[in-house]
Amino acid sequence: MLLEGLETLSLLASEGTMAKVASRLYISQSAVSKRIAQLEQRLGKKLIEPDGRQIRLTPQARELLDRVAPSLAEMKGVLADSQTLTDLTPLPVACSETLLAGYLARFMHDYLGRDAHIALSTHHTPVILARVRSGDALLGICAGRLPPGHGLGAELLLEEPFYLVGNDQAEGIPADQRPFVQGQGHRRKILTMDLDNPSNRYLREPLAQLGLVPAMELDSYLALIELAKAGIGPVLLPAGLLALVGEPGEKARPLPGLGRPLHLVYRQSSLKRERIARLVSALRAQFRHLGDAAQ
């Protein structure tokens, strides 16, 4: 019960509402409230308080989570490693949305014919790492640079190059009103993904060295794709998404030396499980094929 309460409190810290936590845990909101009440009774301190429509953790709760979060994630991971994994058990896989859209949709369509109980979820890389560490996902497929000390097994699947889609000449817009124009010192404004994301921060320096200055940083590749299709650019996109842009993607310009690593991440003990080992082997083969095709 103590572990359930701590897990629920940890989710409240990130989700902010009882409803979202209930959805994540597949339980009712009343069950979420009961878990927190039992934990408060066990510890003898108030852990949450209302904050408008959301829930705010008390300073005592945040101090508690700061102390137990690493151990909690490790304990959950150990429990996940110990659970029986039959052919009918859901196999949770956390994946970058861009990798699923750009490289893995057709692969997953075919592979689900062999293993129909894979449960996909999409997240940014920091969340994927957290879910794999805690055992909420048994496998992760990440885009971008991994932080040091992430504590997981990691394999480089592919070094994916970046391209610029579109140009500075927005059709039908007067030159003095174009949003993305050549600046002083041969610096060009571009649209990019969110470079404050820890997995993307490494791109700031090489972009600056190329004279490329982010004019907008968006948290959605779907939005970047739509802007590129609309002729608003140039837009920085990874190679796997170019096909989703249509004709502008076919005319994209490569940026030599600029790319992002794609990694497979897992708890080391997970590879001892036959179902996971089969999926890992198939993913390795898929990305080897993609790498060979790109050469």
mmCIF file of C-alpha atoms in Angstrom:
data_model
loop_
_atom_site.group_PDB
_atom_site.id
_atom_site.type_symbol
_atom_site.label_atom_id
_atom_site.label_comp_id
_atom_site.label_asym_id
_atom_site.label_seq_id
_atom_site.Cartn_x
_atom_site.Cartn_y
_atom_site.Cartn_z
ATOM 1 C CA MET A 1 0.000 0.000 0.000
ATOM 2 C CA LEU A 2 2.889 2.368 0.774
ATOM 3 C CA LEU A 3 4.376 1.838 -2.692
ATOM 4 C CA GLU A 4 0.974 2.484 -4.323
ATOM 5 C CA GLY A 5 0.585 5.699 -2.362
ATOM 6 C CA LEU A 6 4.038 6.985 -3.299
ATOM 7 C CA GLU A 7 3.478 6.127 -6.960
ATOM 8 C CA THR A 8 0.143 7.971 -6.908
ATOM 9 C CA LEU A 9 1.717 11.012 -5.242
ATOM 10 C CA SER A 10 4.517 11.021 -7.826
ATOM 11 C CA LEU A 11 1.979 10.996 -10.657
ATOM 12 C CA LEU A 12 0.028 13.831 -9.042
ATOM 13 C CA ALA A 13 3.220 15.887 -9.072
ATOM 14 C CA SER A 14 3.460 15.540 -12.856
ATOM 15 C CA GLU A 15 -0.208 15.310 -13.901
ATOM 16 C CA GLY A 16 -1.756 17.894 -11.582
ATOM 17 C CA THR A 17 -5.280 16.427 -11.344
ATOM 18 C CA MET A 18 -6.942 13.393 -9.806
ATOM 19 C CA ALA A 19 -8.665 12.652 -13.117
ATOM 20 C CA LYS A 20 -5.416 12.415 -15.071
ATOM 21 C CA VAL A 21 -3.803 10.216 -12.429
ATOM 22 C CA ALA A 22 -6.845 7.953 -12.398
ATOM 23 C CA SER A 23 -6.587 7.626 -16.182
ATOM 24 C CA ARG A 24 -2.882 6.770 -15.971
ATOM 25 C CA LEU A 25 -3.451 4.134 -13.283
ATOM 26 C CA TYR A 26 -6.735 2.763 -14.705
ATOM 27 C CA ILE A 27 -8.523 3.320 -11.399
ATOM 28 C CA SER A 28 -11.302 5.671 -10.246
ATOM 29 C CA GLN A 29 -10.731 9.193 -8.931
ATOM 30 C CA SER A 30 -12.078 8.093 -5.545
ATOM 31 C CA ALA A 31 -9.428 5.354 -5.457
ATOM 32 C CA VAL A 32 -6.748 7.983 -6.144
ATOM 33 C CA SER A 33 -8.070 10.124 -3.279
ATOM 34 C CA LYS A 34 -8.151 7.095 -0.982
ATOM 35 C CA ARG A 35 -4.530 6.217 -1.738
ATOM 36 C CA ILE A 36 -3.369 9.758 -0.951
ATOM 37 C CA ALA A 37 -5.475 9.884 2.242
ATOM 38 C CA GLN A 38 -3.976 6.590 3.423
ATOM 39 C CA LEU A 39 -0.459 7.838 2.695
ATOM 40 C CA GLU A 40 -1.138 11.085 4.593
ATOM 41 C CA GLN A 41 -2.462 9.066 7.532
ATOM 42 C CA ARG A 42 0.585 6.775 7.464
ATOM 43 C CA LEU A 43 3.046 9.704 7.391
ATOM 44 C CA GLY A 44 1.066 12.025 9.645
ATOM 45 C CA LYS A 45 1.365 15.045 7.349
ATOM 46 C CA LYS A 46 -0.621 16.883 4.696
ATOM 47 C CA LEU A 47 0.618 16.052 1.177
ATOM 48 C CA ILE A 48 -1.749 17.818 -1.230
ATOM 49 C CA GLU A 49 -3.907 20.942 -1.355
ATOM 50 C CA PRO A 50 -6.318 22.361 -3.939
ATOM 51 C CA ASP A 51 -4.995 24.854 -6.471
ATOM 52 C CA GLY A 52 -7.968 25.989 -8.554
ATOM 53 C CA ARG A 53 -8.954 23.021 -10.718
ATOM 54 C CA GLN A 54 -5.664 21.285 -10.045
ATOM 55 C CA ILE A 55 -3.877 19.720 -7.101
ATOM 56 C CA ARG A 56 -0.710 21.188 -5.639
ATOM 57 C CA LEU A 57 1.765 19.197 -3.571
ATOM 58 C CA THR A 58 2.720 20.628 -0.196
ATOM 59 C CA PRO A 59 6.384 21.437 0.516
ATOM 60 C CA GLN A 60 6.506 18.332 2.739
ATOM 61 C CA ALA A 61 5.275 16.179 -0.160
ATOM 62 C CA ARG A 62 7.865 17.616 -2.557
ATOM 63 C CA GLU A 63 10.628 17.029 -0.041
ATOM 64 C CA LEU A 64 9.457 13.439 0.356
ATOM 65 C CA LEU A 65 9.423 12.826 -3.411
ATOM 66 C CA ASP A 66 12.871 14.363 -3.829
ATOM 67 C CA ARG A 67 14.174 11.789 -1.359
ATOM 68 C CA VAL A 68 12.319 8.687 -2.535
ATOM 69 C CA ALA A 69 11.863 9.232 -6.304
ATOM 70 C CA PRO A 70 15.076 7.471 -7.447
ATOM 71 C CA SER A 71 14.452 4.494 -5.149
ATOM 72 C CA LEU A 72 10.789 4.392 -6.138
ATOM 73 C CA ALA A 73 11.627 4.211 -9.843
ATOM 74 C CA GLU A 74 14.204 1.479 -9.248
ATOM 75 C CA MET A 75 11.799 -0.528 -7.072
ATOM 76 C CA LYS A 76 9.062 -0.290 -9.708
ATOM 77 C CA GLY A 77 11.557 -1.405 -12.343
ATOM 78 C CA VAL A 78 12.575 -4.435 -10.291
ATOM 79 C CA LEU A 79 8.919 -5.378 -9.817
ATOM 80 C CA ALA A 80 8.315 -5.020 -13.556
ATOM 81 C CA ASP A 81 11.285 -7.295 -14.252
ATOM 82 C CA SER A 82 9.787 -9.898 -11.929
ATOM 83 C CA GLN A 83 6.320 -9.948 -13.481
ATOM 84 C CA THR A 84 5.374 -12.853 -15.711
ATOM 85 C CA LEU A 85 5.390 -11.882 -19.393
ATOM 86 C CA THR A 86 3.347 -14.332 -21.434
ATOM 87 C CA ASP A 87 2.454 -14.005 -25.118
ATOM 88 C CA LEU A 88 -0.885 -12.487 -24.035
ATOM 89 C CA THR A 89 0.534 -9.966 -21.563
ATOM 90 C CA PRO A 90 0.638 -6.334 -22.803
ATOM 91 C CA LEU A 91 4.205 -5.394 -23.683
ATOM 92 C CA PRO A 92 4.501 -1.611 -23.156
ATOM 93 C CA VAL A 93 6.840 0.197 -25.567
ATOM 94 C CA ALA A 94 7.478 3.942 -25.211
ATOM 95 C CA CYS A 95 8.446 5.607 -28.487
ATOM 96 C CA SER A 96 9.230 9.004 -29.930
ATOM 97 C CA GLU A 97 6.242 10.187 -31.961
ATOM 98 C CA THR A 98 8.496 11.229 -34.848
ATOM 99 C CA LEU A 99 10.110 7.796 -35.054
ATOM 100 C CA LEU A 100 6.749 6.087 -35.075
ATOM 101 C CA ALA A 101 5.501 8.415 -37.827
ATOM 102 C CA GLY A 102 8.698 8.470 -39.854
ATOM 103 C CA TYR A 103 10.104 4.964 -39.608
ATOM 104 C CA LEU A 104 8.070 2.507 -37.578
ATOM 105 C CA ALA A 105 4.391 2.711 -38.594
ATOM 106 C CA ARG A 106 4.663 0.103 -41.350
ATOM 107 C CA PHE A 107 7.080 -1.987 -39.269
ATOM 108 C CA MET A 108 4.646 -2.026 -36.335
ATOM 109 C CA HIS A 109 1.754 -2.891 -38.659
ATOM 110 C CA ASP A 110 3.626 -5.991 -39.769
ATOM 111 C CA TYR A 111 5.058 -6.886 -36.366
ATOM 112 C CA LEU A 112 1.672 -6.692 -34.629
ATOM 113 C CA GLY A 113 0.697 -9.618 -36.848
ATOM 114 C CA ARG A 114 3.294 -11.640 -34.917
ATOM 115 C CA ASP A 115 2.739 -10.090 -31.493
ATOM 116 C CA ALA A 116 -0.679 -8.469 -31.148
ATOM 117 C CA HIS A 117 -0.206 -7.366 -27.534
ATOM 118 C CA ILE A 118 2.429 -4.675 -27.909
ATOM 119 C CA ALA A 119 1.134 -1.490 -26.230
ATOM 120 C CA LEU A 120 2.632 1.624 -27.837
ATOM 121 C CA SER A 121 2.766 5.052 -26.211
ATOM 122 C CA THR A 122 4.456 8.214 -27.493
ATOM 123 C CA HIS A 123 6.492 10.666 -25.422
ATOM 124 C CA HIS A 124 9.464 13.010 -25.486
ATOM 125 C CA THR A 125 12.799 11.355 -24.750
ATOM 126 C CA PRO A 126 13.085 12.385 -21.047
ATOM 127 C CA VAL A 127 9.690 10.787 -20.369
ATOM 128 C CA ILE A 128 10.638 7.643 -22.312
ATOM 129 C CA LEU A 129 13.745 7.222 -20.154
ATOM 130 C CA ALA A 130 11.725 7.715 -16.967
ATOM 131 C CA ARG A 131 9.099 5.178 -18.058
ATOM 132 C CA VAL A 132 11.707 2.547 -18.923
ATOM 133 C CA ARG A 133 13.613 3.095 -15.657
ATOM 134 C CA SER A 134 10.407 2.643 -13.657
ATOM 135 C CA GLY A 135 9.214 -0.387 -15.625
ATOM 136 C CA ASP A 136 6.139 1.444 -16.969
ATOM 137 C CA ALA A 137 7.637 0.642 -20.388
ATOM 138 C CA LEU A 138 9.765 -2.434 -21.046
ATOM 139 C CA LEU A 139 11.426 -0.895 -24.096
ATOM 140 C CA GLY A 140 12.041 2.646 -25.305
ATOM 141 C CA ILE A 141 12.875 4.098 -28.737
ATOM 142 C CA CYS A 142 14.264 7.612 -28.354
ATOM 143 C CA ALA A 143 15.172 10.508 -30.631
ATOM 144 C CA GLY A 144 17.837 13.017 -29.647
ATOM 145 C CA ARG A 145 20.832 12.979 -27.353
ATOM 146 C CA LEU A 146 20.551 10.945 -24.143
ATOM 147 C CA PRO A 147 21.559 12.628 -20.863
ATOM 148 C CA PRO A 148 24.599 11.285 -19.007
ATOM 149 C CA GLY A 149 23.894 8.906 -16.168
ATOM 150 C CA HIS A 150 20.504 7.770 -17.456
ATOM 151 C CA GLY A 151 21.158 4.325 -15.989
ATOM 152 C CA LEU A 152 19.796 2.207 -18.853
ATOM 153 C CA GLY A 153 21.168 0.003 -21.570
ATOM 154 C CA ALA A 154 21.279 2.006 -24.814
ATOM 155 C CA GLU A 155 22.039 1.084 -28.429
ATOM 156 C CA LEU A 156 22.521 3.573 -31.237
ATOM 157 C CA LEU A 157 20.105 2.583 -34.004
ATOM 158 C CA LEU A 158 20.732 5.348 -36.527
ATOM 159 C CA GLU A 159 22.246 8.810 -36.873
ATOM 160 C CA GLU A 160 19.392 10.668 -38.555
ATOM 161 C CA PRO A 161 20.352 13.744 -40.629
ATOM 162 C CA PHE A 162 18.493 17.045 -40.556
ATOM 163 C CA TYR A 163 17.199 18.967 -43.565
ATOM 164 C CA LEU A 164 15.902 22.463 -44.250
ATOM 165 C CA VAL A 165 12.497 22.451 -45.934
ATOM 166 C CA GLY A 166 11.346 25.533 -47.822
ATOM 167 C CA ASN A 167 13.128 28.825 -48.351
ATOM 168 C CA ASP A 168 12.968 32.447 -47.300
ATOM 169 C CA GLN A 169 10.670 33.473 -50.146
ATOM 170 C CA ALA A 170 7.110 33.143 -48.881
ATOM 171 C CA GLU A 171 5.030 33.195 -52.036
ATOM 172 C CA GLY A 172 2.479 36.001 -52.344
ATOM 173 C CA ILE A 173 3.870 38.007 -49.402
ATOM 174 C CA PRO A 174 5.630 41.334 -50.051
ATOM 175 C CA ALA A 175 9.362 41.221 -49.368
ATOM 176 C CA ASP A 176 9.165 43.669 -46.464
ATOM 177 C CA GLN A 177 6.506 41.508 -44.746
ATOM 178 C CA ARG A 178 8.161 38.105 -45.082
ATOM 179 C CA PRO A 179 8.697 36.614 -41.619
ATOM 180 C CA PHE A 180 11.882 34.675 -42.388
ATOM 181 C CA VAL A 181 14.487 36.646 -44.298
ATOM 182 C CA GLN A 182 18.231 36.789 -44.706
ATOM 183 C CA GLY A 183 19.631 38.722 -41.752
ATOM 184 C CA GLN A 184 22.849 40.555 -41.218
ATOM 185 C CA GLY A 185 26.074 38.573 -41.294
ATOM 186 C CA HIS A 186 24.479 35.833 -43.413
ATOM 187 C CA ARG A 187 22.339 34.662 -40.480
ATOM 188 C CA ARG A 188 19.032 33.033 -41.436
ATOM 189 C CA LYS A 189 15.947 32.659 -39.300
ATOM 190 C CA ILE A 190 14.406 29.197 -39.269
ATOM 191 C CA LEU A 191 11.592 27.273 -37.599
ATOM 192 C CA THR A 192 12.753 24.449 -35.325
ATOM 193 C CA MET A 193 11.588 22.014 -32.703
ATOM 194 C CA ASP A 194 11.847 23.063 -29.050
ATOM 195 C CA LEU A 195 15.575 23.441 -28.375
ATOM 196 C CA ASP A 196 15.008 23.785 -24.616
ATOM 197 C CA ASN A 197 14.067 20.103 -24.591
ATOM 198 C CA PRO A 198 17.115 18.429 -22.960
ATOM 199 C CA SER A 199 17.394 15.980 -25.870
ATOM 200 C CA ASN A 200 17.625 18.836 -28.398
ATOM 201 C CA ARG A 201 19.805 21.412 -26.608
ATOM 202 C CA TYR A 202 22.967 20.151 -28.283
ATOM 203 C CA LEU A 203 21.643 21.518 -31.611
ATOM 204 C CA ARG A 204 21.882 25.188 -30.588
ATOM 205 C CA GLU A 205 25.636 25.491 -31.076
ATOM 206 C CA PRO A 206 25.935 23.704 -34.449
ATOM 207 C CA LEU A 207 22.942 25.663 -35.771
ATOM 208 C CA ALA A 208 24.608 28.900 -34.708
ATOM 209 C CA GLN A 209 27.816 27.819 -36.418
ATOM 210 C CA LEU A 210 25.815 27.346 -39.619
ATOM 211 C CA GLY A 211 24.362 30.829 -39.236
ATOM 212 C CA LEU A 212 20.859 29.500 -38.499
ATOM 213 C CA VAL A 213 18.857 31.325 -35.844
ATOM 214 C CA PRO A 214 15.589 29.864 -34.461
ATOM 215 C CA ALA A 215 12.788 32.356 -35.068
ATOM 216 C CA MET A 216 10.191 29.997 -33.591
ATOM 217 C CA GLU A 217 10.636 26.875 -31.485
ATOM 218 C CA LEU A 218 7.612 24.577 -31.521
ATOM 219 C CA ASP A 219 6.891 21.585 -29.325
ATOM 220 C CA SER A 220 5.091 19.754 -32.137
ATOM 221 C CA TYR A 221 6.640 18.252 -35.244
ATOM 222 C CA LEU A 222 3.127 18.015 -36.670
ATOM 223 C CA ALA A 223 2.921 21.806 -36.518
ATOM 224 C CA LEU A 224 6.332 22.137 -38.189
ATOM 225 C CA ILE A 225 5.249 19.764 -40.963
ATOM 226 C CA GLU A 226 2.073 21.743 -41.600
ATOM 227 C CA LEU A 227 3.997 25.034 -41.691
ATOM 228 C CA ALA A 228 6.478 23.510 -44.150
ATOM 229 C CA LYS A 229 3.596 22.278 -46.350
ATOM 230 C CA ALA A 230 2.102 25.777 -46.251
ATOM 231 C CA GLY A 231 5.332 27.222 -47.603
ATOM 232 C CA ILE A 232 6.358 28.956 -44.381
ATOM 233 C CA GLY A 233 10.014 28.305 -43.931
ATOM 234 C CA PRO A 234 12.715 27.319 -43.862
ATOM 235 C CA VAL A 235 11.804 24.553 -41.409
ATOM 236 C CA LEU A 236 14.301 22.214 -39.737
ATOM 237 C CA LEU A 237 13.090 18.603 -39.997
ATOM 238 C CA PRO A 238 14.710 15.188 -39.516
ATOM 239 C CA ALA A 239 15.014 12.957 -42.566
ATOM 240 C CA GLY A 240 12.292 10.542 -41.448
ATOM 241 C CA LEU A 241 9.585 13.201 -41.645
ATOM 242 C CA LEU A 242 10.366 14.563 -45.113
ATOM 243 C CA ALA A 243 7.952 12.169 -46.827
ATOM 244 C CA LEU A 244 5.099 13.611 -44.733
ATOM 245 C CA VAL A 245 5.698 17.103 -46.145
ATOM 246 C CA GLY A 246 5.042 16.183 -49.770
ATOM 247 C CA GLU A 247 6.662 18.081 -52.632
ATOM 248 C CA PRO A 248 8.526 20.597 -50.417
ATOM 249 C CA GLY A 249 10.133 17.642 -48.652
ATOM 250 C CA GLU A 250 11.461 16.325 -51.958
ATOM 251 C CA LYS A 251 13.305 19.618 -52.449
ATOM 252 C CA ALA A 252 14.714 19.770 -48.915
ATOM 253 C CA ARG A 253 18.350 20.686 -48.471
ATOM 254 C CA PRO A 254 20.594 18.514 -46.262
ATOM 255 C CA LEU A 255 22.643 20.092 -43.492
ATOM 256 C CA PRO A 256 25.968 18.200 -43.537
ATOM 257 C CA GLY A 257 27.167 17.167 -40.116
ATOM 258 C CA LEU A 258 23.889 17.970 -38.364
ATOM 259 C CA GLY A 259 21.827 15.053 -37.143
ATOM 260 C CA ARG A 260 20.207 13.414 -34.152
ATOM 261 C CA PRO A 261 20.939 9.982 -32.686
ATOM 262 C CA LEU A 262 18.151 7.409 -32.445
ATOM 263 C CA HIS A 263 18.512 4.990 -29.550
ATOM 264 C CA LEU A 264 16.941 1.816 -28.270
ATOM 265 C CA VAL A 265 16.856 1.897 -24.438
ATOM 266 C CA TYR A 266 16.012 -0.845 -21.955
ATOM 267 C CA ARG A 267 16.696 -2.249 -18.528
ATOM 268 C CA GLN A 268 19.487 -4.792 -18.977
ATOM 269 C CA SER A 269 17.453 -7.602 -17.435
ATOM 270 C CA SER A 270 14.678 -7.073 -19.994
ATOM 271 C CA LEU A 271 16.714 -8.592 -22.819
ATOM 272 C CA LYS A 272 16.588 -11.954 -21.039
ATOM 273 C CA ARG A 273 12.870 -12.131 -21.817
ATOM 274 C CA GLU A 274 12.158 -13.937 -25.078
ATOM 275 C CA ARG A 275 9.364 -11.640 -26.322
ATOM 276 C CA ILE A 276 11.429 -8.521 -25.717
ATOM 277 C CA ALA A 277 14.529 -10.085 -27.260
ATOM 278 C CA ARG A 278 12.532 -10.945 -30.419
ATOM 279 C CA LEU A 279 11.247 -7.387 -30.737
ATOM 280 C CA VAL A 280 14.710 -5.922 -30.139
ATOM 281 C CA SER A 281 16.172 -8.185 -32.833
ATOM 282 C CA ALA A 282 13.491 -7.109 -35.313
ATOM 283 C CA LEU A 283 14.039 -3.408 -34.512
ATOM 284 C CA ARG A 284 17.782 -3.766 -34.999
ATOM 285 C CA ALA A 285 17.207 -5.351 -38.395
ATOM 286 C CA GLN A 286 14.723 -2.608 -39.366
ATOM 287 C CA PHE A 287 17.141 0.204 -38.593
ATOM 288 C CA ARG A 288 20.055 -1.607 -40.257
ATOM 289 C CA HIS A 289 17.917 -1.747 -43.382
ATOM 290 C CA LEU A 290 17.106 1.965 -43.064
ATOM 291 C CA GLY A 291 20.773 2.782 -42.620
ATOM 292 C CA ASP A 292 21.792 0.712 -45.657
ATOM 293 C CA ALA A 293 19.049 2.323 -47.764
ATOM 294 C CA ALA A 294 20.268 5.813 -46.821
ATOM 295 C CA GLN A 295 23.840 5.133 -47.991
#
